Amino acid sequence: MAAPLVLVVLAAVTVRAALYRSSLAVFIAERVEVASPLNAWKRVVEGLALLDLGVSPYSGAIFHETPLIIYLFHFLIEYAELVFMITDVLTAVALYLAIQDFNKVVFKKQKLLIELDKYAPDVAELIQTPMEMHYIPLKVALFYLLNPYTVMSCVAKSTCAINNSVIAFFILATIKGSAFLSAVFLALATYQSLYPLTLFAPALLYLLQRQFIPIKLKSKSFWLYTMQYTSLYLCSLVVIICLSFFLLNSWDFIPSVYGFILSVPDLTPNIGLFWYFFAEMFEHFSLFFVCVFQINVFFYTIPLAIKLKEHPMFFMFVQLAIISIFKSYPTVGDIALYMAFLPVWSHLYRFLRNIFILSCVLIFCSFLFPVLWHLWIYAGSANSNFYYAITLTFNIGQVSRVRQMKENRDSAKRG
Amino acid sequence: MGLLSDPQCRRALGRLLLRLNTPLCVLSYLSGLAWFLLLPLLAPRTYLSENAMGSTMVGEGSDLGPRALALARDFGEHRRREGGIPVSWLSHTMFQLGLEVHSQPFARTLPFPDEAHERYLVRGTNVFGVLRAPRAASTEALLLLVPCCEGGKNEQAVGLLLALAGYCRGQIYWAKDLIFLVTEHDLLGTQAWLEGYHGVNLTAMQSGPFPGRAGAIQAALALELSSDVLTSVDVAVEGLDGQLPNLDLLNLFQSFCHKNGLLCTLQGKLPPPEGPSGPGYAQSLRTLGLMVLGQAGGAPGGPHGLFLRFRIEALTLRGINSFRQHKFDLGALGRTLEGMFRKLNNLLERLHQSYFLYLLPSLARFVSIGSYAPALGLLLLVLALRALELWMRLSRSEEGEGEPPVGEVRGPSDPVPPARGGLLYLVPPILISVGAGAALYLLPVRGQAVATQHFPVGEAEAVVLALIGIYVAGMALPHSTHRALSGGGQRGWMTLKLLALLALALLLTCLALLNFSLGFLLGVTLVPPAAAVRPGGNRLPLALLLVLTTPGLSLFMAVLLERELLEAPAGLGEAWQRFLGALGQGLLQEHLHGAHLSPLLCLGAYPCWLLLWNVLFWK
């Protein structure tokens, strides 16, 4: 199985290397859909320049990366392109290994349930055969590496790729059952972009399931394990934040990174839902609506945790999708990460109604983004409403796809 | 979504879609066409919506006629003496009028010789004078442009420009700088000047450092005159890539024509007599057709067309001297220009109120995007219906193996036998089509040196012939490649057709926003074959339909249609010559001004069409 993976990796690296050398790279890096204020490469370079001058990189209002990232690139700036390519490959390999392991678990469970005769007779086609499962990890790696969204994100050198990599390693650690590594990577992911905080719930559920600890509020072992995982997570988070403090010797990065994510001061258009809404709103109401919009990301965790407690991996997928749709500065790189998981649930596709229409909506929107941007910004014949209309359509497409996946999961379970 | 999530309803809808697909497609296509033909009847009157220009009154006091003619004669004399644009005389005259004068030399080597204008190595100078606004800090500007072409053309326009500059210098109310620009080599000079003024280099234009600037240009007028007296003024709106100026600028021009009693035309046509039916409708439709053809071509309708890309609203005014009885002198046109500049001088912000996306069936009426978009929308609906039908048949064949649904009505054709082997068999036709498109785009211009070495043809001829050659060769590809490939069977062509339909729909959707006319024309021609094409059976009528609607032949038809609409029908021979000229010009436009038509056709429409061609010859 390693040979096809190597082939995919080679193809992906070739495509990226070719694009880095072409004139398209500059164009892609400027696209607002690919680079947000949080992760644009231009801003990393600006931060590095300030750092070299001995000024705090956060003293301007441009730089919003975490201190670890800036120190990473402080040493690796010469090899930036290589770093981004390696990051993408690492993400894909991590996802590959994680899904491989996950499939083994699913297969065992399926076999157990078949032997116990727990399945209803008419769900035979829902049961995955080993043959189908064999190719799923490869498909996941393929979906991630050759997804045009990932490629563009990598070519634009958006640091989103690094966040994705951290999240992929977190998933790998969780599936392998290592609570310590899982907590460390989750802390890193939270430190990087705050929203992965919500992945805490699915990870905990998965680890509990793996340890065969029943999820009951009265059981002692449940609380013990939860406390253990929580404290591991919090400790590593504190260690990372303190490390950042010692690197720069100031707390400037807290408002510059997390304040920037939460209060959404930069209203540059992107594929998210925030910018138009807050650009149009009276200043007076903005605090209230910022809270409402941000709660959107975190709130769904609770009902989903109750509903999907038996299927933590699916929960993880839905949560990743929710983050990438509702976060304050989404880019296509975020979407690419959750899209990579689609093959895992490919057996649900035959129940996925409207998949054709929804996929067409997403593809058409992806092409219309630059067209309407051109009409609005360069030609001046359209305005922001046109662009936001496409943003809305794109997000509605994403939301209804995730919703349908969720519904199918439910109906498959009932069956 | 509610309708789609109810399984009962969904099945009923699906069955309806499969059974009524062809009638629905035909209905949708015909209603799209009918909608377009009805557009002249749906057009409301134009109105001026910019407050700053609407309510304020200006009086024009100039009488520039005699002075303009005297200056024009002087200019003509000096031009004949120098054999080109008389830079020193122009600078001197402008300086004496009290302008701040600059000149900008430029040079450009064309990618291949331009036969229509007979030029290859172009060298020229633009001269311009800036009248600094006495009442503001040079933050905004207005521009009057006169292209100084070869031959004796446009002398009167230069005269009028100079006379107007002299008159404006004496007025105290200017709040925006006025730039008076005379360019050489018409569009090339204009391009060089615009690039210099904005400090960018979009094309391979070589020009020296730009000498002097005024403020951000708010609006520009280009003037072309070649006689001492006029019967009417023709106004051109279409810009590069079908961009249009704000409709308010046109409204402004029209209101002044009205005031000064000038006769003005659009596409060389007078506004039709009011009344929806009869000759009025025919003339409106003809004007609309000419505008659509002009916009689809993507070539600028005048020097103003290049300004639009820099977000400067601009118009070209052309003086016409025909056999009509009533003539007027340059003074009337001068008053019109003066009035327009005074109104534009009152602008408080960029022209943004009125429409940017419109079609004009006559000068006094307009069709906005909301009215014309459904025409293309209905054409796109055909593609969507076909794609849905194909998808349903494909997915049903996949499910169909397990349990054939009871009481289901199959589509018009037999059930599709499933084929294994993934989607790999689709890769060669797609690669071939895209490759052929890329070759069509890259080879003619890059390979002209090779072509001229090996064949007895000129460079310009080589480019055009290579273009036609590659185009025709692309059509032979499916035949020669299918020998090597094993077809994917029934599912193969269905998937390929589905992809082709989606690619075409995507292309047309994007074009509908960027250049409606081009999108609509491509839609009208490409949608019927895209909906009808299928392998097997009698291939001849379908092949004929496909060949007739190929983008290249559509261009030829467009040339014929344009002559027909201009009421100067061309024979086949003449049309062929014009077609060859249009190909060469189309390629040149891309290199000289960055027009998008040829890349769009080569990399978008042609591969789409080739995919359909591949479907037809699928085994």
PDB file of N, CA and C in Angstrom, chain B residues 14-40:
ATOM      1  N   GLY B  14     -38.319  13.404 -10.354  1.00  0.00           N
ATOM      2  CA  GLY B  14     -37.314  12.718 -11.160  1.00  0.00           C
ATOM      3  C   GLY B  14     -37.933  12.098 -12.394  1.00  0.00           C
ATOM      4  N   ARG B  15     -39.102  11.475 -12.212  1.00  0.00           N
ATOM      5  CA  ARG B  15     -39.755  10.823 -13.339  1.00  0.00           C
ATOM      6  C   ARG B  15     -40.167  11.859 -14.383  1.00  0.00           C
ATOM      7  N   LEU B  16     -40.688  12.973 -13.863  1.00  0.00           N
ATOM      8  CA  LEU B  16     -41.105  14.055 -14.755  1.00  0.00           C
ATOM      9  C   LEU B  16     -39.916  14.551 -15.568  1.00  0.00           C
ATOM     10  N   LEU B  17     -38.798  14.685 -14.869  1.00  0.00           N
ATOM     11  CA  LEU B  17     -37.597  15.216 -15.503  1.00  0.00           C
ATOM     12  C   LEU B  17     -37.109  14.282 -16.594  1.00  0.00           C
ATOM     13  N   LEU B  18     -37.189  12.976 -16.325  1.00  0.00           N
ATOM     14  CA  LEU B  18     -36.693  12.019 -17.310  1.00  0.00           C
ATOM     15  C   LEU B  18     -37.633  11.948 -18.515  1.00  0.00           C
ATOM     16  N   ARG B  19     -38.924  11.976 -18.228  1.00  0.00           N
ATOM     17  CA  ARG B  19     -39.860  11.752 -19.327  1.00  0.00           C
ATOM     18  C   ARG B  19     -40.002  12.994 -20.193  1.00  0.00           C
ATOM     19  N   LEU B  20     -40.022  14.158 -19.542  1.00  0.00           N
ATOM     20  CA  LEU B  20     -40.284  15.389 -20.296  1.00  0.00           C
ATOM     21  C   LEU B  20     -39.011  16.146 -20.632  1.00  0.00           C
ATOM     22  N   ASN B  21     -37.864  15.445 -20.510  1.00  0.00           N
ATOM     23  CA  ASN B  21     -36.620  16.192 -20.634  1.00  0.00           C
ATOM     24  C   ASN B  21     -36.497  16.922 -21.959  1.00  0.00           C
ATOM     25  N   THR B  22     -36.679  16.198 -23.058  1.00  0.00           N
ATOM     26  CA  THR B  22     -36.473  16.825 -24.360  1.00  0.00           C
ATOM     27  C   THR B  22     -37.457  17.966 -24.610  1.00  0.00           C
ATOM     28  N   PRO B  23     -38.764  17.782 -24.386  1.00  0.00           N
ATOM     29  CA  PRO B  23     -39.665  18.923 -24.579  1.00  0.00           C
ATOM     30  C   PRO B  23     -39.311  20.118 -23.699  1.00  0.00           C
ATOM     31  N   LEU B  24     -38.917  19.811 -22.457  1.00  0.00           N
ATOM     32  CA  LEU B  24     -38.547  20.908 -21.553  1.00  0.00           C
ATOM     33  C   LEU B  24     -37.339  21.663 -22.090  1.00  0.00           C
ATOM     34  N   CYS B  25     -36.365  20.895 -22.595  1.00  0.00           N
ATOM     35  CA  CYS B  25     -35.156  21.534 -23.123  1.00  0.00           C
ATOM     36  C   CYS B  25     -35.507  22.421 -24.303  1.00  0.00           C
ATOM     37  N   VAL B  26     -36.297  21.887 -25.220  1.00  0.00           N
ATOM     38  CA  VAL B  26     -36.661  22.655 -26.414  1.00  0.00           C
ATOM     39  C   VAL B  26     -37.410  23.914 -25.998  1.00  0.00           C
ATOM     40  N   LEU B  27     -38.341  23.745 -25.088  1.00  0.00           N
ATOM     41  CA  LEU B  27     -39.146  24.878 -24.621  1.00  0.00           C
ATOM     42  C   LEU B  27     -38.248  25.942 -24.001  1.00  0.00           C
ATOM     43  N   SER B  28     -37.316  25.473 -23.172  1.00  0.00           N
ATOM     44  CA  SER B  28     -36.445  26.400 -22.470  1.00  0.00           C
ATOM     45  C   SER B  28     -35.556  27.164 -23.453  1.00  0.00           C
ATOM     46  N   TYR B  29     -35.022  26.434 -24.439  1.00  0.00           N
ATOM     47  CA  TYR B  29     -34.146  27.078 -25.428  1.00  0.00           C
ATOM     48  C   TYR B  29     -34.919  28.114 -26.228  1.00  0.00           C
ATOM     49  N   LEU B  30     -36.121  27.711 -26.684  1.00  0.00           N
ATOM     50  CA  LEU B  30     -36.906  28.632 -27.506  1.00  0.00           C
ATOM     51  C   LEU B  30     -37.349  29.843 -26.702  1.00  0.00           C
ATOM     52  N   SER B  31     -37.702  29.621 -25.430  1.00  0.00           N
ATOM     53  CA  SER B  31     -38.132  30.791 -24.664  1.00  0.00           C
ATOM     54  C   SER B  31     -36.949  31.700 -24.365  1.00  0.00           C
ATOM     55  N   GLY B  32     -35.738  31.120 -24.246  1.00  0.00           N
ATOM     56  CA  GLY B  32     -34.555  31.964 -24.093  1.00  0.00           C
ATOM     57  C   GLY B  32     -34.371  32.865 -25.294  1.00  0.00           C
ATOM     58  N   LEU B  33     -34.493  32.269 -26.486  1.00  0.00           N
ATOM     59  CA  LEU B  33     -34.365  33.058 -27.720  1.00  0.00           C
ATOM     60  C   LEU B  33     -35.462  34.110 -27.803  1.00  0.00           C
ATOM     61  N   ALA B  34     -36.692  33.684 -27.487  1.00  0.00           N
ATOM     62  CA  ALA B  34     -37.823  34.605 -27.599  1.00  0.00           C
ATOM     63  C   ALA B  34     -37.648  35.772 -26.640  1.00  0.00           C
ATOM     64  N   TRP B  35     -37.147  35.452 -25.450  1.00  0.00           N
ATOM     65  CA  TRP B  35     -36.922  36.502 -24.458  1.00  0.00           C
ATOM     66  C   TRP B  35     -35.976  37.555 -25.025  1.00  0.00           C
ATOM     67  N   PHE B  36     -34.901  37.060 -25.655  1.00  0.00           N
ATOM     68  CA  PHE B  36     -33.930  38.005 -26.204  1.00  0.00           C
ATOM     69  C   PHE B  36     -34.569  38.858 -27.297  1.00  0.00           C
ATOM     70  N   LEU B  37     -35.394  38.220 -28.148  1.00  0.00           N
ATOM     71  CA  LEU B  37     -36.002  38.970 -29.235  1.00  0.00           C
ATOM     72  C   LEU B  37     -37.010  39.993 -28.722  1.00  0.00           C
ATOM     73  N   LEU B  38     -37.548  39.717 -27.534  1.00  0.00           N
ATOM     74  CA  LEU B  38     -38.535  40.653 -26.977  1.00  0.00           C
ATOM     75  C   LEU B  38     -37.880  41.805 -26.221  1.00  0.00           C
ATOM     76  N   LEU B  39     -36.562  41.739 -26.054  1.00  0.00           N
ATOM     77  CA  LEU B  39     -35.898  42.754 -25.227  1.00  0.00           C
ATOM     78  C   LEU B  39     -36.194  44.194 -25.653  1.00  0.00           C
ATOM     79  N   PRO B  40     -36.195  44.509 -26.972  1.00  0.00           N
ATOM     80  CA  PRO B  40     -36.492  45.897 -27.347  1.00  0.00           C
ATOM     81  C   PRO B  40     -37.833  46.379 -26.809  1.00  0.00           C
TER      82      PRO B  40
END
